[in-house]
Coordinates of C-alpha atoms and ligand atoms in Angstrom, one line a residue:
X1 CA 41.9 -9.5 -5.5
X2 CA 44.4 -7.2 -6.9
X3 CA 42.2 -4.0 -7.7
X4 CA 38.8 -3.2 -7.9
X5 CA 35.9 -0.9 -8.5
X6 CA 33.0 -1.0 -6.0
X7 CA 30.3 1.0 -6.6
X8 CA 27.0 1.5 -4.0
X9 CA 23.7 2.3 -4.8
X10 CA 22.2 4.3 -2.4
X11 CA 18.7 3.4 -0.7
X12 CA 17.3 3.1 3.0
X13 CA 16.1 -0.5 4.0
X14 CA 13.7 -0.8 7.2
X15 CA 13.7 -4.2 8.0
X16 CA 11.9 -6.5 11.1
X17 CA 8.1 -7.4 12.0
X18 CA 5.2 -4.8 11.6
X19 CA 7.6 -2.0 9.9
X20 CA 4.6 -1.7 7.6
X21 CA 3.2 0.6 10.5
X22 CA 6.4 3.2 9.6
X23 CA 5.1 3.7 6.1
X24 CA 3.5 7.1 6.8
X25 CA 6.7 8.0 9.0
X26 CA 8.5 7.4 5.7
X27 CA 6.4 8.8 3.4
X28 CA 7.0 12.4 5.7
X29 CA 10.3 11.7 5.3
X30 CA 10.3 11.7 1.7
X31 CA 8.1 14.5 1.7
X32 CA 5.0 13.1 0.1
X33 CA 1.8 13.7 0.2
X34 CA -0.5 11.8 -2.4
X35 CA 0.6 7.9 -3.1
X36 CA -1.1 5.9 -5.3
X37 CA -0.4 2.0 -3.9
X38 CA 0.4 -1.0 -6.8
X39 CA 0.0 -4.1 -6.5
X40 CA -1.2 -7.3 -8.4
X41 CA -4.6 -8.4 -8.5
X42 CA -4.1 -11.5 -6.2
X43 CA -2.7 -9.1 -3.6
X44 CA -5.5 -6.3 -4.0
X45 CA -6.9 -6.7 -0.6
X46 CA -4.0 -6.8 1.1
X47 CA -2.6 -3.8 -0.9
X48 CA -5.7 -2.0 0.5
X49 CA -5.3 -2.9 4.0
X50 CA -1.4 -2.0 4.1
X51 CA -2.0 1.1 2.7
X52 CA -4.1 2.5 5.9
X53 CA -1.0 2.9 7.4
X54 CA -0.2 5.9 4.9
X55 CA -3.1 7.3 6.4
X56 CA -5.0 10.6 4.0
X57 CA -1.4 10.3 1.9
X58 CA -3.0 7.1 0.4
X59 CA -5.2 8.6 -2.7
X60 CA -5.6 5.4 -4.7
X61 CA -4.9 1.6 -5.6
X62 CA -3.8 0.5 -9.1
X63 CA -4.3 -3.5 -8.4
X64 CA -2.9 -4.5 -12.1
X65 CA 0.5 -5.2 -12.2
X66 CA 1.4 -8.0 -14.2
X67 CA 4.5 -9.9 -14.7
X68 CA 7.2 -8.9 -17.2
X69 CA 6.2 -4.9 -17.1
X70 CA 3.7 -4.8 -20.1
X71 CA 4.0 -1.1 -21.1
X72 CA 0.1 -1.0 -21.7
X73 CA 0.0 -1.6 -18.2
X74 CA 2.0 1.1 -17.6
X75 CA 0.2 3.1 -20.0
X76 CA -2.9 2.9 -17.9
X77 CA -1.5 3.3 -14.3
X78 CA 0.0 6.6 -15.5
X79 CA -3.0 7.8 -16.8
X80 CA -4.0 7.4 -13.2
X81 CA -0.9 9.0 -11.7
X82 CA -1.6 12.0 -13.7
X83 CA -5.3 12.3 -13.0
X84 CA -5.0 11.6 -9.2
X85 CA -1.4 14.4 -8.9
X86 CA 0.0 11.2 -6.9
X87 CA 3.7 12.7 -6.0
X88 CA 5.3 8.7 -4.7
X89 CA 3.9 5.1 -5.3
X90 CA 4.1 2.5 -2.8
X91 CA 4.4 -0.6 -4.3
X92 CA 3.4 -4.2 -2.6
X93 CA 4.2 -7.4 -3.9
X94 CA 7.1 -9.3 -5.5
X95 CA 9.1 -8.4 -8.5
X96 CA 6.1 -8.1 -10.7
X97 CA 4.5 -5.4 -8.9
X98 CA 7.6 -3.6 -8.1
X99 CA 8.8 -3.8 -11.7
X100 CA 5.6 -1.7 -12.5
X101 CA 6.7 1.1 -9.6
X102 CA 9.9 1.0 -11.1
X103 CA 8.2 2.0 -14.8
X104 CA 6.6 5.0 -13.2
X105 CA 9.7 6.1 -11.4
X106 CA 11.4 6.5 -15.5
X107 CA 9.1 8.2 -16.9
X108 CA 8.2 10.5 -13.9
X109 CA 11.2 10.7 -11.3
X110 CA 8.3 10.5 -8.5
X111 CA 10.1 8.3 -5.3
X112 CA 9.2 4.7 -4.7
X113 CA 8.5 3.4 -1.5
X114 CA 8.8 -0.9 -2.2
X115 CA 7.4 -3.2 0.2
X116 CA 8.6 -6.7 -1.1
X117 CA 7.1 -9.8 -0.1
X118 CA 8.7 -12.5 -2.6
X119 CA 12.7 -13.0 -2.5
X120 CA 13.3 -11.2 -6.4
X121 CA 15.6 -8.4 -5.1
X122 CA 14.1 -6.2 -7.5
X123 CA 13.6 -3.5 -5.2
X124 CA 17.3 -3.2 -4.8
X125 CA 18.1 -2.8 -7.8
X126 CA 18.4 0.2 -10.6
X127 CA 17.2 -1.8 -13.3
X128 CA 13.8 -2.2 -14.8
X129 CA 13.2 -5.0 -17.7
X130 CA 9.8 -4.0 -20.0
X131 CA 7.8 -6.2 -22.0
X132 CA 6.6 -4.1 -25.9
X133 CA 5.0 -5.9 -28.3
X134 CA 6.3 -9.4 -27.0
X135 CA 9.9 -8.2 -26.1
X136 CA 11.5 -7.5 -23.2
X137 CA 13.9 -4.4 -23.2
X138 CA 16.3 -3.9 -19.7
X139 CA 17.1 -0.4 -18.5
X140 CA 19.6 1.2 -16.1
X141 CA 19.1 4.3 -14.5
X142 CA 19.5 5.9 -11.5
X143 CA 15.4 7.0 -11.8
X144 CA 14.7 3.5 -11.3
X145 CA 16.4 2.7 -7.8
X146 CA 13.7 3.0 -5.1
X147 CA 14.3 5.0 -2.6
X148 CA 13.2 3.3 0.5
X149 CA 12.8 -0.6 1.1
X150 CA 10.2 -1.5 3.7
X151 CA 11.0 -5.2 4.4
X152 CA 8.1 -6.6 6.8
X153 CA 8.4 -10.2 7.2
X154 CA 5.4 -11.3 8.6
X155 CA 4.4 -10.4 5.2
X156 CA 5.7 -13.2 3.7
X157 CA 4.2 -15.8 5.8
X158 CA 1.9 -16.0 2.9
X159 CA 4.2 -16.8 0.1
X160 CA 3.2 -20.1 -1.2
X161 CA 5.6 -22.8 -0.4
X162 CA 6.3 -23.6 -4.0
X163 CA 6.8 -19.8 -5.0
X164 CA 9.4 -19.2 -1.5
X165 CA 11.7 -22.0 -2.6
X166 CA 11.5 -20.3 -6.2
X167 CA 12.1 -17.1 -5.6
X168 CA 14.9 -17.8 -3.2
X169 CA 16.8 -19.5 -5.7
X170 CA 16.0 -16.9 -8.1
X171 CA 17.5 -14.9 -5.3
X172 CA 20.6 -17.1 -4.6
X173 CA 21.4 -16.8 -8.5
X174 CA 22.3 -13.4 -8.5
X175 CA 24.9 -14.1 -5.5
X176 CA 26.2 -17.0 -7.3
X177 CA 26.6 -14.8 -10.5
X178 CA 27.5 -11.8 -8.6
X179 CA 30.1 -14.1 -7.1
X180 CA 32.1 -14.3 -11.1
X181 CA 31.0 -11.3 -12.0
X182 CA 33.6 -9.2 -14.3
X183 CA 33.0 -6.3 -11.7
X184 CA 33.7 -8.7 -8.8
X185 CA 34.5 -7.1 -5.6
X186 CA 35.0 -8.2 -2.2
X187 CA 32.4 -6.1 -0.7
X188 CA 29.7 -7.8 -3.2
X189 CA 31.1 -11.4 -2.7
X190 CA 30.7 -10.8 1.1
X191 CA 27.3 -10.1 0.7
X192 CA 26.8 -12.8 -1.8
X193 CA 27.8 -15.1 0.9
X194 CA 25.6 -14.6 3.3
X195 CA 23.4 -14.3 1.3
X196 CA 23.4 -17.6 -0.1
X197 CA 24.4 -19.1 3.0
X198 CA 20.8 -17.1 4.7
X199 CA 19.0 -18.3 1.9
X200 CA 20.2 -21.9 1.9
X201 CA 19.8 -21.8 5.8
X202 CA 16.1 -21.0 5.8
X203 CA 14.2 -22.8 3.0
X204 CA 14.1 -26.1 4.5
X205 CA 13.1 -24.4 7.5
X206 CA 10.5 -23.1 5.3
X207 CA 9.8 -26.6 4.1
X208 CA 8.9 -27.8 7.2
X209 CA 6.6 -25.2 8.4
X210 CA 6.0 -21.9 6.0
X211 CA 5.0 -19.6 9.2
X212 CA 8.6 -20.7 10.6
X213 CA 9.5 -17.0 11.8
X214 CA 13.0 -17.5 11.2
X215 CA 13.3 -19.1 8.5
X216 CA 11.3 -16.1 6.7
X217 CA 13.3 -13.7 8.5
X218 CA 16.5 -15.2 7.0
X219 CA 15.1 -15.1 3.6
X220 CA 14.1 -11.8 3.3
X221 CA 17.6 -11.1 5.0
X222 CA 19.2 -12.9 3.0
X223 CA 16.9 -12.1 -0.4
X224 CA 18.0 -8.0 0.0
X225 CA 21.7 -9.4 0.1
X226 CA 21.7 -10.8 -3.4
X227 CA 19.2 -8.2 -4.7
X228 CA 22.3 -5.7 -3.7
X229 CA 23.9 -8.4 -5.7
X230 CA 22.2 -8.2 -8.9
X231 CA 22.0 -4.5 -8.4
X232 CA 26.0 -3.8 -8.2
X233 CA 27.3 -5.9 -10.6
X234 CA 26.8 -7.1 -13.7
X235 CA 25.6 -10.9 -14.1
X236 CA 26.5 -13.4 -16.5
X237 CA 25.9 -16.7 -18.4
X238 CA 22.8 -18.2 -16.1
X239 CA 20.2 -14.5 -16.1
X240 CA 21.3 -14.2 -20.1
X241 CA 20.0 -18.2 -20.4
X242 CA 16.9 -17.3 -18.2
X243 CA 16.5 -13.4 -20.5
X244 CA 16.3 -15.7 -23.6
X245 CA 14.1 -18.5 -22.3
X246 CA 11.8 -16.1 -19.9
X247 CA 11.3 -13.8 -23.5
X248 CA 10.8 -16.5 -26.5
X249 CA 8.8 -19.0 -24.4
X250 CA 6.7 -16.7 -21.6
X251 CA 7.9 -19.3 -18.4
X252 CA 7.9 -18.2 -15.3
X253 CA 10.4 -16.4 -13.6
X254 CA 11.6 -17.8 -10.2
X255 CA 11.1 -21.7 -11.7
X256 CA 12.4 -20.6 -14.5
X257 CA 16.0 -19.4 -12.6
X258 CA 15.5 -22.4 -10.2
X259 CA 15.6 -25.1 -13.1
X260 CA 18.6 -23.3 -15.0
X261 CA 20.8 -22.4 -12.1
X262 CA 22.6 -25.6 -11.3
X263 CA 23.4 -26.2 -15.1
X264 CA 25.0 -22.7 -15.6
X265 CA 26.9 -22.8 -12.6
X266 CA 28.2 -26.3 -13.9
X267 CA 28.7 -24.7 -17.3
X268 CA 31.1 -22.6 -15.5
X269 CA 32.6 -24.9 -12.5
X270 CA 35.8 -25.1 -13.5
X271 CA 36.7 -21.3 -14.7
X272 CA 35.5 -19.0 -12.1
X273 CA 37.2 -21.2 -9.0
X274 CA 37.7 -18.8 -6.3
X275 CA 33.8 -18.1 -6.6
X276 CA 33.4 -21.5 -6.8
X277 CA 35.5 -22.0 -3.4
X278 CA 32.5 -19.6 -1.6
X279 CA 29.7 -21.3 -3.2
X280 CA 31.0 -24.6 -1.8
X281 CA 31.7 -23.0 1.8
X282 CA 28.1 -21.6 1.9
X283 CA 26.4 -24.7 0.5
X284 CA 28.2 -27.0 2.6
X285 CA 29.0 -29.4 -0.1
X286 CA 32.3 -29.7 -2.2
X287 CA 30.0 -29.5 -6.1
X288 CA 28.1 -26.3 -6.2
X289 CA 26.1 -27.5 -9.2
X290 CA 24.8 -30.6 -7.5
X291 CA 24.3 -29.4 -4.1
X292 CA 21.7 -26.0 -5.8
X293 CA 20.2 -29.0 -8.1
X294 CA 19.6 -31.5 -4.8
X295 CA 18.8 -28.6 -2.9
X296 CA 15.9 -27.5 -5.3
X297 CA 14.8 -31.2 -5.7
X298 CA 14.3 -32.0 -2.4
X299 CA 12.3 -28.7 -1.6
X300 CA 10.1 -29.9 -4.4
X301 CA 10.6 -27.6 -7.4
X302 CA 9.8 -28.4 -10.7
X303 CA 13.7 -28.9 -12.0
X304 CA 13.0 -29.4 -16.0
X305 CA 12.5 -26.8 -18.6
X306 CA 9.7 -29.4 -20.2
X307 CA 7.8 -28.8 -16.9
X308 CA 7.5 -25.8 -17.3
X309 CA 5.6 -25.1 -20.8
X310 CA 9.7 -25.4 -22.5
X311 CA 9.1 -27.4 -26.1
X312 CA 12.1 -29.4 -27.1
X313 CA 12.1 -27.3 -30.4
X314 CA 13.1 -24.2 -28.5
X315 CA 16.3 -25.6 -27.7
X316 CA 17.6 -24.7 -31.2
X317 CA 16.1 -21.4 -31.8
X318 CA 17.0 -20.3 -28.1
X319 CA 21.0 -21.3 -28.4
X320 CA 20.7 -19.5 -31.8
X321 CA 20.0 -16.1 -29.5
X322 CA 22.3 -17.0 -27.0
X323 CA 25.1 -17.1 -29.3
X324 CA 24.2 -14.3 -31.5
X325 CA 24.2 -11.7 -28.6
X326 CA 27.7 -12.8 -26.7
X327 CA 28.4 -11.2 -23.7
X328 CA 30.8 -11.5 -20.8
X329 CA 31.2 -14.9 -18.7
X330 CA 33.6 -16.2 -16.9
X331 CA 33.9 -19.5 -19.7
X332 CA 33.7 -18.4 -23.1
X333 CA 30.6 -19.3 -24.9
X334 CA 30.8 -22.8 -27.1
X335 CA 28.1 -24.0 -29.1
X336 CA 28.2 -27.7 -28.4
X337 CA 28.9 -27.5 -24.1
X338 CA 26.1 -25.0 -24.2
X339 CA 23.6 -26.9 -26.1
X340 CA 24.4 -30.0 -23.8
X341 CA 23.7 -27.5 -20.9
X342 CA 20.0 -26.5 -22.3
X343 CA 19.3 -30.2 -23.2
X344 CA 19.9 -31.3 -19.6
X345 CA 17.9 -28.2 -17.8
X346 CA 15.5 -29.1 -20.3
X347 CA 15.4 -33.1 -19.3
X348 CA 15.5 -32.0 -15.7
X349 CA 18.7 -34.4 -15.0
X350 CA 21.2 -33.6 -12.7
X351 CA 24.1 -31.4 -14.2
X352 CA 27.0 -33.5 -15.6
X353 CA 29.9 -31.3 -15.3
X354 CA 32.1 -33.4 -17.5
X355 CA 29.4 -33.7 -20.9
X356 CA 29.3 -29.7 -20.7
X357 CA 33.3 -29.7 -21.5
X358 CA 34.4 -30.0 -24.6
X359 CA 35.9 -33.8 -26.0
Ligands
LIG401 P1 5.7 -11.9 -8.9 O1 5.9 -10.6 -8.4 O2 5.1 -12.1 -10.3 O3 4.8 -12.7 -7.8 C1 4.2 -14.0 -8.2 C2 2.8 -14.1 -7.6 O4 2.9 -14.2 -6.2 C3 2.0 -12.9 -7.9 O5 0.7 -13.3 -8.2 C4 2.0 -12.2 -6.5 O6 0.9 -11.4 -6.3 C5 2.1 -13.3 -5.6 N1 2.7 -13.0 -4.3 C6 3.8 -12.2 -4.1 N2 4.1 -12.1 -2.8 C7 3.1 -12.8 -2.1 C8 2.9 -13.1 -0.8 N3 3.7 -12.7 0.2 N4 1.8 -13.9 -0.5 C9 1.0 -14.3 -1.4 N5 1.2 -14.1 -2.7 C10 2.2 -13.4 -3.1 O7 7.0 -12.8 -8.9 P2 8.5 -12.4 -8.6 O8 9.3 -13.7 -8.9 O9 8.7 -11.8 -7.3 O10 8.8 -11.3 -9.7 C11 9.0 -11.7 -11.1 C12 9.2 -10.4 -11.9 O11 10.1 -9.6 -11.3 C13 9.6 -10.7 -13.3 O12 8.9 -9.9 -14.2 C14 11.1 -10.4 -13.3 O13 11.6 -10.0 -14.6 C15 11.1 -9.2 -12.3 N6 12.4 -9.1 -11.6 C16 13.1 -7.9 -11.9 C17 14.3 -7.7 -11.2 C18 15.0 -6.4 -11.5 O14 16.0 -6.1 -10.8 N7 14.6 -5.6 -12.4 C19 14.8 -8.6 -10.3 C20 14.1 -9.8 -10.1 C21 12.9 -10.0 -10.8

């Protein structure tokens, strides 16, 4: 670590048990008056009971966020921001629904209060990916940053089993690739610790018992670490495999990360070392790559790309985009160690960190 650049995005974080009863407190804070609440439609009702605590500030509830940030979706939940004057959104839910908050935020500049409740770190972060006409376009902007995070764990109690070990490996992937990053600093890579390390702590916690207080309280700890992550600096190799897979073949996002994860950090085991180095010390195990695939395994995920909806004839087209868009990573990109790479996320096997190097 001879130089570096750190730069912080701004953003208040309430975290604990029950904060969701300091939503109106914040909302006078911000100054607002009218918020319209978003969420998904599986988490309607509990949108709707949340949003009491905003008291006559709540004016409305748009219930249709959907993954990915269609912009018809968009489309229609301005319409209602414009016809109810709603000055803030609140939005409740995982990356999905605060993707959607994030939309309105562009176009309007109106503040975001984000209440997450999945491990996505979305809400810490300035950047909003929308889905046109079958593509999915990322944006950076200050606009998009919310401006306070409402972390209430009890809300997560919920979180399906499957979906917590998911999204906190979706979570532990931006610390890992926040870890090599080409912006790199130490203040990130302490974060990116712990927050692995919180992450890794808690799920089998989780396993055990989903209502395990603590473990859900690490998590969601732990989940706001790397979503300051993803949000600082730029990521590399493993969120560019999961951009191309996520957008040709519509699979779903936290398995999606959770299946890809060990094989990209194999891909790049042996050139980013001092990250590497921290990996091991928070996993506990001297091969990063095998320790996130064992980890994943024995929490149950689904680890092959076949599993979920992948067909063997994407592999082709999907290395084709890879390659025809490069970008930074720690190991440059070659054709035959990165076909290897999708073959074996796409069989589900264990990563072998010796067939991804070249003969
Ligand atoms: P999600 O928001 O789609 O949630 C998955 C499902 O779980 C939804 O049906 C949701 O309603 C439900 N759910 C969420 N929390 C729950 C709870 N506590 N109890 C019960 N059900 C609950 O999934 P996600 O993985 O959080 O988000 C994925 C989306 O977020 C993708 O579109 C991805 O691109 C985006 N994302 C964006 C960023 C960013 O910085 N821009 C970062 C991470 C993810």
């Amino acid at each position: 670590m001879d130089s570096f650049v750190y730069n912080g995005n701004p953003g208040r974080v309430i975290f604990g048990r029950g904060t969701i009863s300091r939503l109106g407190e914040e909302a006078d804070r911000l100054g607002v008056q009218r918020i319209l609440v978003l969420s998904t439609p599986g988490q309607a009702n509990q949108a709707a009971g949340i949003a009491r605590n905003l008291g006559n500030r709540y004016i409305g509830l748009y219930a249709k966020a959907r993954m990915h940030t269609p912009t018809d979706t968009t489309a229609e939940a301005m319409e209602l921001i414009q016809s109810l004057r709603a000055d803030a959104v609140l939005a409740i839910g995982g990356g999905s629904t605060i993707g959607l908050g994030k939309a309105i935020a562009f176009r309007t500049d109106i503040p975001q209060v984000v209440v997450p409740t999945t491990y996505a770190g979305s809400e810490a972060t300035p950047i909003l990916g929308e889905t046109e006409n079958g593509r999915k376009v990322t944006k950076s902007s200050a606009k998009i940053l919310p401006e306070v995070i409402v972390y209430d764990v009890d809300l997560t109690l919920t979180l399906p089993l499957a979906m917590s070990v998911t999204s906190g490996m979706n979570a532990i992937a931006h610390a890992v690739e926040a870890l090599y990053a080409r912006e790199a600093n130490p203040v990130i890579s302490l974060m990116a610790t712990e927050g692995i390390g919180a992450i890794v702590g808690a799920l089998p916690l989780l396993k055990d018992d989903p209502h395990n207080i603590m473990g859900r309280r690490d998590a969601l700890y732990g989940a706001w670490l790397c979503g300051i992550c993803l949000g600082s600096v730029g990521m590399a190799l493993h969120h560019k495999i999961c951009h191309t897979l996520g957008g040709m073949f519509d699979l779903p996002h936290a398995q999606l990360h959770t299946a890809v994860l060990p094989h990209a950090v194999a891909y790049n085991q042996n050139s980013a070392l001092e990250a590497m180095a921290r990996i091991k010390a928070s996993l506990g195990w001297t091969d990063p790559a095998a320790a996130l695939y064992k980890l994943a395994l024995e929490l149950g995920a689904k680890m092959s790309l076949r599993e979920l909806g992948m067909k063997a004839d994407g592999i082709e087209p999907a290395l084709a985009q890879m390659l025809s868009n490069p970008y930074w990573n720690p190991r440059k990109l070659e054709e035959g160690p990165l076909r290897k790479l999708l073959i074996q996320a796409f069989e589900g096997t264990e990563p072998d960190t010796r067939v991804m190097q070249l003969p």
